[in-house]
């Protein structure tokens, strides 16, 4: 019994330590020319497999031709995903103009 608990504890610790939040950045045109930011959440279900509501970065740029798009899973997004057992998995998109 002690051995099983120890193995499960180590497996849990390793899984927590080795997890990471994903992020990716896209540069459009010359990239952000200023520091004005617009942030919106993207809504996915079933571990991110099925999009329910995804933000439109071009619309968020509001006509700008040079901007940077940064999409990531923040701590809050990860916390919500873990609380819902990844049934609902949000991400955050920030457009910097």
Backbone as a ProteinNet text record, in pm:
[ID]
protein_1_A
[PRIMARY]
XXXXXXXXXXXXXXXXXXXXXXXXXXXXXXXXXXXXXXXXXXXXXXXXXXXXXXXXXXXXXXXXXXXXXXXXXXXXXXXXXXXXXXXXXXXXXXXXX
[TERTIARY]
82.3	0	86.8	192.1	280.5	351.4	392.3	462.9	371.1	247.4	152.3	130	114.3	94.1	216.6	334.6	458.2	470.6	441.2	449	348.1	225.8	124.4	162.8	221.3	265.4	374.7	469.5	578	522.8	433	373.1	296.1	223	148.4	243.7	348.6	444.6	512.8	551.6	617.2	521.2	395.8	299.3	272.2	273.5	253	375.6	492.9	616.6	640.2	607.7	638	531.6	422.5	321.5	366.7	315.3	349.4	231.6	231.4	129.8	182.8	98.5	144	121.9	202.1	184.8	247.7	190.9	251.3	223.8	315.5	309	315.2	230.9	230.6	252.4	339.5	368.4	306.4	224.6	159.4	220.6	262.4	327.7	462	481.5	605.9	596.2	485.5	466.7	411.5	395.4	337.4	424	360	429.5	407.2	319.1	290.5	268.2	200.2	175.6	26.7	-59.6	-203.9	-242.3	-309.7	-343.4	-493.3	-541	-678.7	-671.2	-741.7	-735.4	-874.2	-884.1	-1009.2	-980.9	-1081.3	-1070.7	-1122.8	-1063.3	-1110	-1170.4	-1280.9	-1352.4	-1350.2	-1298.8	-1291.2	-1351.8	-1395.3	-1443.9	-1367.5	-1378.9	-1315	-1163.5	-1100.8	-955.8	-901.4	-981.4	-937	-960.7	-1027.9	-1051	-1161.7	-1262.9	-1377.4	-1391	-1368.7	-1384.2	-1531.1	-1561.7	-1697.5	-1704	-1605.9	-1598.9	-1454	-1403.4	-1263.1	-1256.9	-1167.9	-1155.5	-1094.3	-1130	-1079.6	-971.8	-846.5	-736.7	-738.3	-784	-791.2	-893.1	-1006.5	-1106.7	-1056	-980.8	-924.3	-821.9	-753.8	-654.8	-721.7	-851	-931	-872.1	-837.9	-789.5	-640.4	-568.1	-423.2	-357.8	-251.6	-181.2	-58	-9.6	107.3	67.4	69	33.4	90.6	89.6	140.2	28.3	12.1	-90.9	-21.7	-58.8	-1	-115.3	-116.6	-218.7	-152.3	-214.6	-152.4	-258.8	-216.3	-301	-242.4	-314.4	-266.8	-291.4	-242	-264.6	-413.7	-487.6	-632.8	-700.6	-660.5	-715.9	-688.1	-566.1	-528.8	-603.2	-622.8	-696.7	-841.5	-903.8	-1041.8	-1048.5	-951.9	-949.4	-933.4	-849.4	-829.8	-952.6	-1020.4	-1140.9	-1256.1	-1257.2	-1362.9	-1315.7	-1199.1	-1141.7	-1126.5	-1088.9	-1065.3	-1188.4	-1305	-1426.8	-1436.4	-1406.5	-1399.4	-1254.3	-1193.7	-1052.3	-1034.1	-1030.2	-1012.9	-865.9	-843.8	-711.5	-733.1	-624.5	-630.9	-552.1	-612.9	-544	-528.9	-407	-378	-322.6	-382.5	-334.4	-273.4	-146.6	-76.3	-55.5	-100	-89.6	15.9
-119.4	0	125.9	126.1	241.6	261.8	151.2	159.9	217.7	174.9	225.4	375.1	418.6	560.6	641.6	587.6	656.7	669.7	563.6	567.1	665.8	664.2	758.8	903.1	924.4	1059.4	1109.5	1024.2	1062.7	1088.2	1003.9	1022.3	1153.3	1185.5	1311.1	1430.1	1425.9	1535.6	1557.9	1450	1461	1519.4	1476.3	1528.4	1676.5	1722.5	1864.6	1945.7	1895.2	1967.2	1975	1871	1866.9	1929.5	1976.5	2041.9	2182.8	2236.5	2373.6	2437.2	2567.8	2641.3	2665.2	2647.6	2668.8	2813.4	2858.9	2993.4	3001.5	3084	3109	3253.1	3306.4	3445.3	3453.2	3536.2	3562	3710.4	3742.8	3882.6	3910.9	4013.5	4054.1	4185.8	4192.6	4313.9	4333.8	4450.6	4483	4452.1	4397.1	4369.8	4492	4479.7	4588.2	4713	4825.1	4953.5	5037.3	4992.8	5065.1	4965.7	5010.2	4921.9	4907.8	4943.2	4929.4	4783	4728	4586.1	4563.7	4460.5	4414.9	4265.9	4222.9	4084.2	4022.4	3900	3825	3678.1	3609.7	3466.4	3387	3271.2	3174	3058	3004.7	2901.4	2769.8	2665.9	2532.4	2431.5	2318.7	2208.5	2081.6	1983	1852.3	1867.9	1930.7	1945.8	2030.9	2120	2207.4	2153.2	2040.2	1979.2	2047.2	2096.4	2156	2303.4	2394.3	2537.3	2575.9	2655.1	2704.8	2852.4	2928.2	3071.1	3114.3	3143.8	3180.9	3326.6	3403.6	3545.5	3562.9	3670.6	3703.6	3810.2	3772	3865.4	3982	3959.1	4068.4	4173.3	4128.2	4221.1	4290.9	4218	4277.6	4385.5	4371.1	4470.7	4598.6	4592.7	4710.6	4787.8	4714.4	4779.8	4806.5	4777.7	4799.4	4699.5	4743.2	4654.2	4591.7	4648.9	4596.7	4568.2	4441.6	4404	4267.9	4236.3	4108.7	4037.7	3909.2	3827.3	3726.3	3726.4	3633.2	3551.6	3421.3	3332.3	3238.6	3224.5	3144.5	3088.7	2992.4	2944.1	3001.2	3094.7	3158.6	3067.1	3108.2	3030.6	3016.3	3124.7	3120.7	3026.7	3031.8	2940.1	2795.4	2767.9	2631.5	2587.4	2679.7	2647.2	2610.6	2688.3	2659.2	2525.2	2500	2372.4	2255.2	2271.7	2161.3	2140.7	2249.6	2236.5	2169.9	2186.3	2124.5	1994.6	1944.3	1820.6	1829.7	1947.1	1978.3	1963.8	1961.4	1965.7	2104.5	2208.4	2345.9	2390.7	2431	2466.4	2601.7	2711.6	2843	2876.8	2967.4	3027.7	3179.2	3253.7	3399.2	3448.7	3537.6	3599.8	3749	3799	3942	3994.5	4100	4166	4298.6	4317.2	4441.4	4517.6	4643.9	4726.8	4833.4
0	0	0	82.4	87.8	-46.2	-106.5	-234.7	-343	-346.7	-445.6	-427.2	-303.6	-275.3	-317.2	-291.3	-326.6	-479.2	-550.4	-696.3	-753.9	-701	-747.5	-715.4	-599.3	-561.2	-654.6	-687.1	-777.5	-917.6	-964.7	-1097.6	-1103.8	-999.1	-994.6	-995.6	-914.3	-906.6	-1041.7	-1107.8	-1237.7	-1341.3	-1338.2	-1435.3	-1414.3	-1291.1	-1262.6	-1303.9	-1276.3	-1307.3	-1457.9	-1531.6	-1673.7	-1762.9	-1705.5	-1787.9	-1820.6	-1927.7	-1963.8	-2035.7	-2036.3	-2109.5	-2250.4	-2349.1	-2485.8	-2525	-2619.4	-2670.7	-2809.2	-2892.9	-3022.9	-3063.5	-3143.6	-3184.9	-3337.1	-3394.3	-3539.1	-3560.3	-3653.1	-3686.1	-3822.8	-3830	-3954.2	-3997.8	-4124	-4174.7	-4105.4	-4050.2	-3979.3	-3830.2	-3787.2	-3645.2	-3573.9	-3444.5	-3365.1	-3373.4	-3401.6	-3410.2	-3284.9	-3199.1	-3074.9	-2962.9	-2858.6	-2745.2	-2711.9	-2806	-2783.6	-2800.1	-2699.2	-2699.9	-2687.7	-2757.1	-2746.9	-2713.7	-2607.7	-2562.7	-2561.1	-2612.2	-2609.2	-2581.1	-2526.5	-2499.9	-2618.5	-2639.6	-2738.1	-2659.5	-2706.8	-2632.9	-2710.6	-2645.2	-2703.5	-2606.3	-2659.4	-2576.1	-2612.7	-2527.6	-2544.4	-2563.9	-2467.9	-2468.6	-2581.2	-2633.7	-2739.9	-2879.5	-2890.7	-3021.9	-3101.3	-3033	-3102.4	-3064	-3159.8	-3130	-3119.6	-3017.6	-2998	-3035.2	-2992.6	-3023.2	-3026.4	-3146.8	-3162.7	-3208	-3147.1	-3180.5	-3319.8	-3384.8	-3517.7	-3501.5	-3518.8	-3495	-3592.8	-3714.3	-3811.7	-3767.1	-3714.4	-3662.6	-3537	-3453.9	-3332.6	-3366.9	-3481.4	-3524.9	-3572.5	-3600.3	-3635.9	-3753.7	-3860.8	-3981.3	-3986.5	-3881.4	-3881.4	-3977.7	-4045.1	-4137.5	-4073.2	-3965.4	-3894.7	-3749.9	-3711.2	-3574.3	-3540.4	-3413.5	-3363.1	-3289.2	-3317.3	-3253.7	-3162.8	-3036.2	-2938.2	-2877	-2903.8	-2849.6	-2750.5	-2632.6	-2527.1	-2433.6	-2355.2	-2247	-2118.3	-2058.6	-1936.8	-1817.1	-1702	-1580.5	-1552.7	-1567.6	-1543.4	-1642.5	-1770.7	-1870.2	-1831.8	-1789.8	-1748.2	-1624.3	-1531.2	-1409.5	-1442.6	-1528.9	-1569.1	-1642.1	-1729.5	-1801.6	-1705.4	-1604.6	-1509.2	-1421	-1385.7	-1303.7	-1379.2	-1511.3	-1593.1	-1657.8	-1613.7	-1668	-1820.3	-1869.8	-2010.8	-2099.3	-2037.7	-2118.3	-2182.3	-2104.7	-2155	-2143	-2255.6	-2257.1	-2325.3	-2250.2	-2312.5	-2338.8	-2431.7	-2453.5	-2463.5	-2463.1	-2470.5	-2591.2	-2668.5	-2781.8	-2755.1	-2774.6	-2759.4	-2890.9	-2941	-3060.9	-3017.2	-3052.5	-3021.2	-3151.9	-3150.7	-3272	-3254.5
[MASK]
+++++++++++++++++++++++++++++++++++++++++++++++++++++++++++++++++++++++++++++++++++++++++++++++++

